[in-house]
Tab-separated table of C-alpha atoms in Angstrom:
chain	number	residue	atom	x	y	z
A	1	UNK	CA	-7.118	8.776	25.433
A	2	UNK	CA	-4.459	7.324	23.117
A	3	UNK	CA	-1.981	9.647	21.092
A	4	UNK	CA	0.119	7.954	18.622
A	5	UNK	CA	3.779	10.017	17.739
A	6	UNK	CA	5.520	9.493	14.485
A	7	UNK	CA	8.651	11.223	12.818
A	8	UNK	CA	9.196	11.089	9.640
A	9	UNK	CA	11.163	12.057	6.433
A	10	UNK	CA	10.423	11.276	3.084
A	11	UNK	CA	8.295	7.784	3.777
A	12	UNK	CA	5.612	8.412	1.395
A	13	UNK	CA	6.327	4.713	0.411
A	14	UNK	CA	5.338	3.608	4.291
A	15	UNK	CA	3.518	6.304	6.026
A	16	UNK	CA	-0.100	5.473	4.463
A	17	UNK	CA	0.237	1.787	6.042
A	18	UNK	CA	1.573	3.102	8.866
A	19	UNK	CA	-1.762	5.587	9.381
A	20	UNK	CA	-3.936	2.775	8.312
A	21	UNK	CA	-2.992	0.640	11.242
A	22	UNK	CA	-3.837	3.763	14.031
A	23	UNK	CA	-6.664	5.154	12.530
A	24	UNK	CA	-8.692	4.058	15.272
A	25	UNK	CA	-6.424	6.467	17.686
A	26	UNK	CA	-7.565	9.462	19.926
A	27	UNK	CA	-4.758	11.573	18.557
A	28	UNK	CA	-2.099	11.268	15.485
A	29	UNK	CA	0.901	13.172	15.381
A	30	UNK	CA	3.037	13.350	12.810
A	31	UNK	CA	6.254	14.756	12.916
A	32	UNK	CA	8.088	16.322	9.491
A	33	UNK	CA	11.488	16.976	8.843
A	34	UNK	CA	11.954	18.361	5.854
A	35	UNK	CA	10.181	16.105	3.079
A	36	UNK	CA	10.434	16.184	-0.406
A	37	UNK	CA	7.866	13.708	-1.603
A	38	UNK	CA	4.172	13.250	-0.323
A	39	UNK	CA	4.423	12.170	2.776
A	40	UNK	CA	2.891	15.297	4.206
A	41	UNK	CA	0.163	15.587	1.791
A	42	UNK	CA	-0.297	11.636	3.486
A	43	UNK	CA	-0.297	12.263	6.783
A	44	UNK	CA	-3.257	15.111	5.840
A	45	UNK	CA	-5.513	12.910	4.541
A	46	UNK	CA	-5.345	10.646	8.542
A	47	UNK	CA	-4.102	13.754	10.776
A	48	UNK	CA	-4.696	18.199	11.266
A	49	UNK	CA	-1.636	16.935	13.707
A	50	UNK	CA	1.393	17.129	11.151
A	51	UNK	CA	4.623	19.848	12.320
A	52	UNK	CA	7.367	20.642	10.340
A	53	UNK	CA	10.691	21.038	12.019
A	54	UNK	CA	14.775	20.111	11.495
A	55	UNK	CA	16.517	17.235	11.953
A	56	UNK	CA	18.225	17.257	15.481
A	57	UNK	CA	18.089	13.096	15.511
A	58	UNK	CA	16.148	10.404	16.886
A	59	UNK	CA	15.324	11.185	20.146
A	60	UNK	CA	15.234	14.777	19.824
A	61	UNK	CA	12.586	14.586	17.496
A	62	UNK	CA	10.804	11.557	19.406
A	63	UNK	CA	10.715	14.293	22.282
A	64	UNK	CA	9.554	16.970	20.399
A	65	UNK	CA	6.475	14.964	19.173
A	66	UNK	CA	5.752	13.524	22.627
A	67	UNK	CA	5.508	17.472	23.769
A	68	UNK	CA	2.486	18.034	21.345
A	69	UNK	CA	1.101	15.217	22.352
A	70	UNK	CA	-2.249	15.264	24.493
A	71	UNK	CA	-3.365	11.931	25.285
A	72	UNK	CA	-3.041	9.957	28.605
A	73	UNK	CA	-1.109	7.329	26.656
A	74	UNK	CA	1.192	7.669	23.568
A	75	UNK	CA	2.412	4.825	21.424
A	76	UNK	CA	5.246	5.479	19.680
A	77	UNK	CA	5.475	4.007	15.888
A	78	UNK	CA	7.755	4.437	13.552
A	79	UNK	CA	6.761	5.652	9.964
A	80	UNK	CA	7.742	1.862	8.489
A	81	UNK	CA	5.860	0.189	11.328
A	82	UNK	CA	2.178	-1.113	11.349
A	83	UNK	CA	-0.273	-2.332	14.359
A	84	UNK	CA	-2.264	-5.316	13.783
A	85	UNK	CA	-5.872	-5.834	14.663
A	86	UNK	CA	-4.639	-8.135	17.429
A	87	UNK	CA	-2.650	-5.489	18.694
A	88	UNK	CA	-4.826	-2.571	18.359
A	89	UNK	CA	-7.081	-4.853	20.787
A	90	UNK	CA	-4.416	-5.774	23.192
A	91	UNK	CA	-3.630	-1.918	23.172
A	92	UNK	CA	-7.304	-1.175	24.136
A	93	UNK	CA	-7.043	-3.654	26.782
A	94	UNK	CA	-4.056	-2.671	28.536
A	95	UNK	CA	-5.290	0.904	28.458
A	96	UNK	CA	-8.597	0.052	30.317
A	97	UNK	CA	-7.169	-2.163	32.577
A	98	UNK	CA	-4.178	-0.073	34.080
A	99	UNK	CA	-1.852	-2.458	35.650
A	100	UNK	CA	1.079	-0.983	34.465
A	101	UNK	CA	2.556	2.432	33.567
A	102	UNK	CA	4.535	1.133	30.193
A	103	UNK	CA	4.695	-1.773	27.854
A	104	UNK	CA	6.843	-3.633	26.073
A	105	UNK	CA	5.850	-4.453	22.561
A	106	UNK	CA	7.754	-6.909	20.339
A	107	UNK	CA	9.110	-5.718	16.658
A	108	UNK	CA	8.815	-7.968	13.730
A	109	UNK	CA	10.665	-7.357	10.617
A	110	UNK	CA	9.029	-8.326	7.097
A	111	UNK	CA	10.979	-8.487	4.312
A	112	UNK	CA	10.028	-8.358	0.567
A	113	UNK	CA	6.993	-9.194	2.240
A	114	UNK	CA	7.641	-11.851	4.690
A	115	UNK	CA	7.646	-11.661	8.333
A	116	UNK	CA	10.850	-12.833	9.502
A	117	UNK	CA	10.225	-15.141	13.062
A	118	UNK	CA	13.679	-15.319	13.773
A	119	UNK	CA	16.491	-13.153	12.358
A	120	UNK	CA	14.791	-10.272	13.716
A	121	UNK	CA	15.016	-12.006	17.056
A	122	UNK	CA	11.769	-9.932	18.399
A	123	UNK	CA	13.294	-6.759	20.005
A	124	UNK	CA	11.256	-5.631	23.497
A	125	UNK	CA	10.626	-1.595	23.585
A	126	UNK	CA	9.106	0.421	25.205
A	127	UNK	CA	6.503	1.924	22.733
A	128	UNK	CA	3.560	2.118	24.907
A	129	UNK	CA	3.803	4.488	28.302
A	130	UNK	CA	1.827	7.194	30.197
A	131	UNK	CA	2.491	10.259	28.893
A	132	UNK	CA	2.835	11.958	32.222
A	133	UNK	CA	6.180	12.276	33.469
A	134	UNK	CA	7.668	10.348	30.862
A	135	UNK	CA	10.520	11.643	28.081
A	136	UNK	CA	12.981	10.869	25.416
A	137	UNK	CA	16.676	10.563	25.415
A	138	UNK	CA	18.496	13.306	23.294
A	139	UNK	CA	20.534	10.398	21.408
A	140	UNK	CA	21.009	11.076	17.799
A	141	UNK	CA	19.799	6.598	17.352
A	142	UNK	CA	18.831	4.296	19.559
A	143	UNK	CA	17.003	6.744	21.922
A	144	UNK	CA	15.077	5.693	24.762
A	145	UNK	CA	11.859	6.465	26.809
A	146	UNK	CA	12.795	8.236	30.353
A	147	UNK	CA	10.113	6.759	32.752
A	148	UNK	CA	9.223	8.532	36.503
A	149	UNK	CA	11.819	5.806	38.735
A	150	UNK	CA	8.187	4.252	40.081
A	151	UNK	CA	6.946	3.356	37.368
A	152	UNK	CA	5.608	-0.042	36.233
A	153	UNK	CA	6.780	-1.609	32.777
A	154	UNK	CA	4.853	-4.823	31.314
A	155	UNK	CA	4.774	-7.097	28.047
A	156	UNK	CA	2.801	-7.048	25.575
A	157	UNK	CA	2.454	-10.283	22.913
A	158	UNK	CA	1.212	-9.069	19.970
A	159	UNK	CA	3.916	-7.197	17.516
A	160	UNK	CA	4.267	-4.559	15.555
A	161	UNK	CA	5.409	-5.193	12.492
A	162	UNK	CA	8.184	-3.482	11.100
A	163	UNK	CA	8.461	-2.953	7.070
A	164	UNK	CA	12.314	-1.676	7.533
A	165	UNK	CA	13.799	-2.555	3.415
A	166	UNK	CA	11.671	-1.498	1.212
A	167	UNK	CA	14.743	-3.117	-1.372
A	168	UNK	CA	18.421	-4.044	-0.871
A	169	UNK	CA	19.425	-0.810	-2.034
A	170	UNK	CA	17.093	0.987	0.705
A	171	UNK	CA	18.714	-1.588	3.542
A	172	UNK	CA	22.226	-0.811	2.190
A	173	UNK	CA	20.931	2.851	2.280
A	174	UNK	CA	19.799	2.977	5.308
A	175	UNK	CA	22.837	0.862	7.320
A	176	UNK	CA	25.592	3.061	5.944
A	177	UNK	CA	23.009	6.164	7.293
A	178	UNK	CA	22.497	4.381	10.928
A	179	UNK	CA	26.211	3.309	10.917
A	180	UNK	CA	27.199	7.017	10.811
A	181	UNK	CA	25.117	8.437	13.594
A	182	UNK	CA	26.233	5.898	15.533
A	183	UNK	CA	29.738	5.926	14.840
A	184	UNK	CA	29.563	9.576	15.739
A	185	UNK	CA	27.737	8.980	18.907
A	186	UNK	CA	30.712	6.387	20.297
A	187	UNK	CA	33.450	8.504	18.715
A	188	UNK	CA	31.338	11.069	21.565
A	189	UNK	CA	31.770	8.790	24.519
A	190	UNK	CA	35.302	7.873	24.677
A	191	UNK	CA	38.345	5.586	22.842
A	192	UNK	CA	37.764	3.948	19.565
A	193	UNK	CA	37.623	0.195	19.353
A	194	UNK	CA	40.527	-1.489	17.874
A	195	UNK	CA	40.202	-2.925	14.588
A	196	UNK	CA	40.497	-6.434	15.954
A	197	UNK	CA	37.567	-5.732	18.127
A	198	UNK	CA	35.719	-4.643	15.331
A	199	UNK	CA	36.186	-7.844	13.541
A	200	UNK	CA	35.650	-9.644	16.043
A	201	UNK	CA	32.137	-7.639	16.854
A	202	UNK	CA	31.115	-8.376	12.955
A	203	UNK	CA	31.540	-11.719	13.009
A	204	UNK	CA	29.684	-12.602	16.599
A	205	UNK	CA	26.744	-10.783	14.708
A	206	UNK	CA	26.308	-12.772	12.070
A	207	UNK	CA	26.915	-15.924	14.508
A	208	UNK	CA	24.175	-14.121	16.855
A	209	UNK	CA	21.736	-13.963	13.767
A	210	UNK	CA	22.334	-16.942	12.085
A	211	UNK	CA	22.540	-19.687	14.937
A	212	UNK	CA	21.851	-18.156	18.159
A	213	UNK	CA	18.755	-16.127	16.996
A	214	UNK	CA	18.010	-19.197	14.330
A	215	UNK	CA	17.426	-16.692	11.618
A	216	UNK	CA	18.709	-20.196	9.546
A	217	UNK	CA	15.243	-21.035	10.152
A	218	UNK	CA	13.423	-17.904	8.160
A	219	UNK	CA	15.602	-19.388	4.411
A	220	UNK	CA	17.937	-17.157	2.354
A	221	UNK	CA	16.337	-14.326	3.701
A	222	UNK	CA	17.732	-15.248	7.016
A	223	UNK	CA	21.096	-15.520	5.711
A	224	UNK	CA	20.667	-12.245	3.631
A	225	UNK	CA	19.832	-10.124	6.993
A	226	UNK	CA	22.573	-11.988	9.200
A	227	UNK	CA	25.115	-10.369	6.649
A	228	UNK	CA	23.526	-7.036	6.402
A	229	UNK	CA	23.442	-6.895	10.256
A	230	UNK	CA	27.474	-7.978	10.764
A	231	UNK	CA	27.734	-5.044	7.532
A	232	UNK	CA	26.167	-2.599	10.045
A	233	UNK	CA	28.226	-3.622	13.196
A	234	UNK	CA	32.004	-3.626	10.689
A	235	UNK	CA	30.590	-0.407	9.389
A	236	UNK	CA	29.718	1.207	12.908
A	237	UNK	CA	32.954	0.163	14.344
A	238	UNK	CA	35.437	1.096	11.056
A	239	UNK	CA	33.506	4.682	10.992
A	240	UNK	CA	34.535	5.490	14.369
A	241	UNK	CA	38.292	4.683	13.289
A	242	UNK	CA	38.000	6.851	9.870
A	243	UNK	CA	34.844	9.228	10.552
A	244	UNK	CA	32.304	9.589	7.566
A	245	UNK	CA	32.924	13.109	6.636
A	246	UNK	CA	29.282	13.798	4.849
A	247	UNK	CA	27.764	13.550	8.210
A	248	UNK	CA	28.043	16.794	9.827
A	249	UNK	CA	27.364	18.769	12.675
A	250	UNK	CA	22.994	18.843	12.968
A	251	UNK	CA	21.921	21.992	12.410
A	252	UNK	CA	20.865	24.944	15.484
A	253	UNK	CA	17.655	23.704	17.333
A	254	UNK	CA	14.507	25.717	15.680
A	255	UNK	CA	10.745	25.423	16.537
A	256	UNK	CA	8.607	23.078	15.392
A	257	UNK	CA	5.722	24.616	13.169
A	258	UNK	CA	2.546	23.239	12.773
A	259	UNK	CA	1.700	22.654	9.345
A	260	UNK	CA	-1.828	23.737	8.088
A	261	UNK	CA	-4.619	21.390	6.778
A	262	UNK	CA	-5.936	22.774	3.480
């Protein structure tokens, strides 16, 4: 049995593609935090599986959907991600055959519509795993699946595809958002860089991008993303050094509530 977790907030622009894609799952669940526009009215029309809850960050809320979750498996999707046909079958697959305890799936960013091969340099996560003994990281971003120490982790080919911009203002949006959290999270763990570390950091990113990940290759949108990615790492850095004030403390811890179907 297959459950499939996603959080979201205010993606009625993404979440119906999203659904689409996992349709074919044992279990959806779909977890709200605080949405203003019709994503939940969405999710009712694919899920009775949809809680309401605060914002407590990434893998807080990654945890608190894997909790509800019932299936032997979980895949974890974002609400701007989709799973191809070729993946839903390689999915099926690795299910019945049980080699492994985890997999590895590859992200693939389109933007304005077009899948970029290279600049998103296809990140390896863990998105598919046994539920059973496995958990989420309490990071605020970039959280992580906690797997039992025996556990056996795999690779999947097939992608997911990952709709991240729905415009330039959304990506610009949604960097200065990221850069915060993170920002906060270093700030957390010890000594600020110095600034000529975070220039230095900027500019190997959009080296990384550009020529080591050959995003040259996917045209002006591969130049567009290599800047908006050394943005994000000048942004992450400088915010630790002057702290973004808007982003304050996350709120107490409440319960999640599950939202009615009717």
């Amino acid at each position: 049995m297959l459950s499939v977790i996603i959080i979201a907030k205010n993606e009625a622009a993404n979440i119906q593609r999203c659904l689409e894609s996992v349709k074919w799952a044992d279990e959806i669940i779909v977890l709200d935090s605080g949405s203003t526009d019709q994503t939940v009215e969405i999710a009712k029309k694919y899920t009775d599986n949809i809680y309401l809850t605060d914002w407590q960050g990434y893998g807080v809320q990654k945890q608190r959907a894997l909790s509800v979750a019932t299936g032997d498996w979980v895949l974890n999707l974002d609400a701007d991600e989709s799973v191809s046909e070729g993946l839903k079958f390689a999915i099926q697959q690795a299910m019945d055959l049980n080699e492994a305890d985890a997999y590895r799936i590859p992200i693939y960013m389109n933007f304005y519509g077009k899948p970029m091969r290279y600049s998103s340099s296809p990140k390896r996560h863990i998105r598919l795993f046994k539920r059973e003994g496995a958990r989420y990281s309490d990071d605020i971003v970039h959280e992580k699946v906690v797997l039992p120490p025996e556990a056996k982790v795999e690779k999947l080919k097939q992608s997911i595809l990952h709709h991240s911009y729905q415009d330039l203002s959304h990506a610009i949006a949604k960097m200065n958002r990221y850069s915060s959290y993170t920002a906060r999270s270093r700030r957390k763990e010890g000594k600020p860089p110095s600034f000529i570390s975070i220039l230095f950091s900027a500019g190997w990113m959009f080296f990384r991008c550009l020529i080591l990940q050959r995003g040259f290759l996917d045209g002006k949108e591969g130049y567009i993303l290599a800047v908006l990615n050394a943005e994000g790492s000048f942004y992450r850095g400088v915010k630790q050094l002057y702290p973004d004030r808007r982003i304050s403390d996350l709120p107490d811890t409440k319960e999640i509530k599950k939202e009615e179907n009717g």
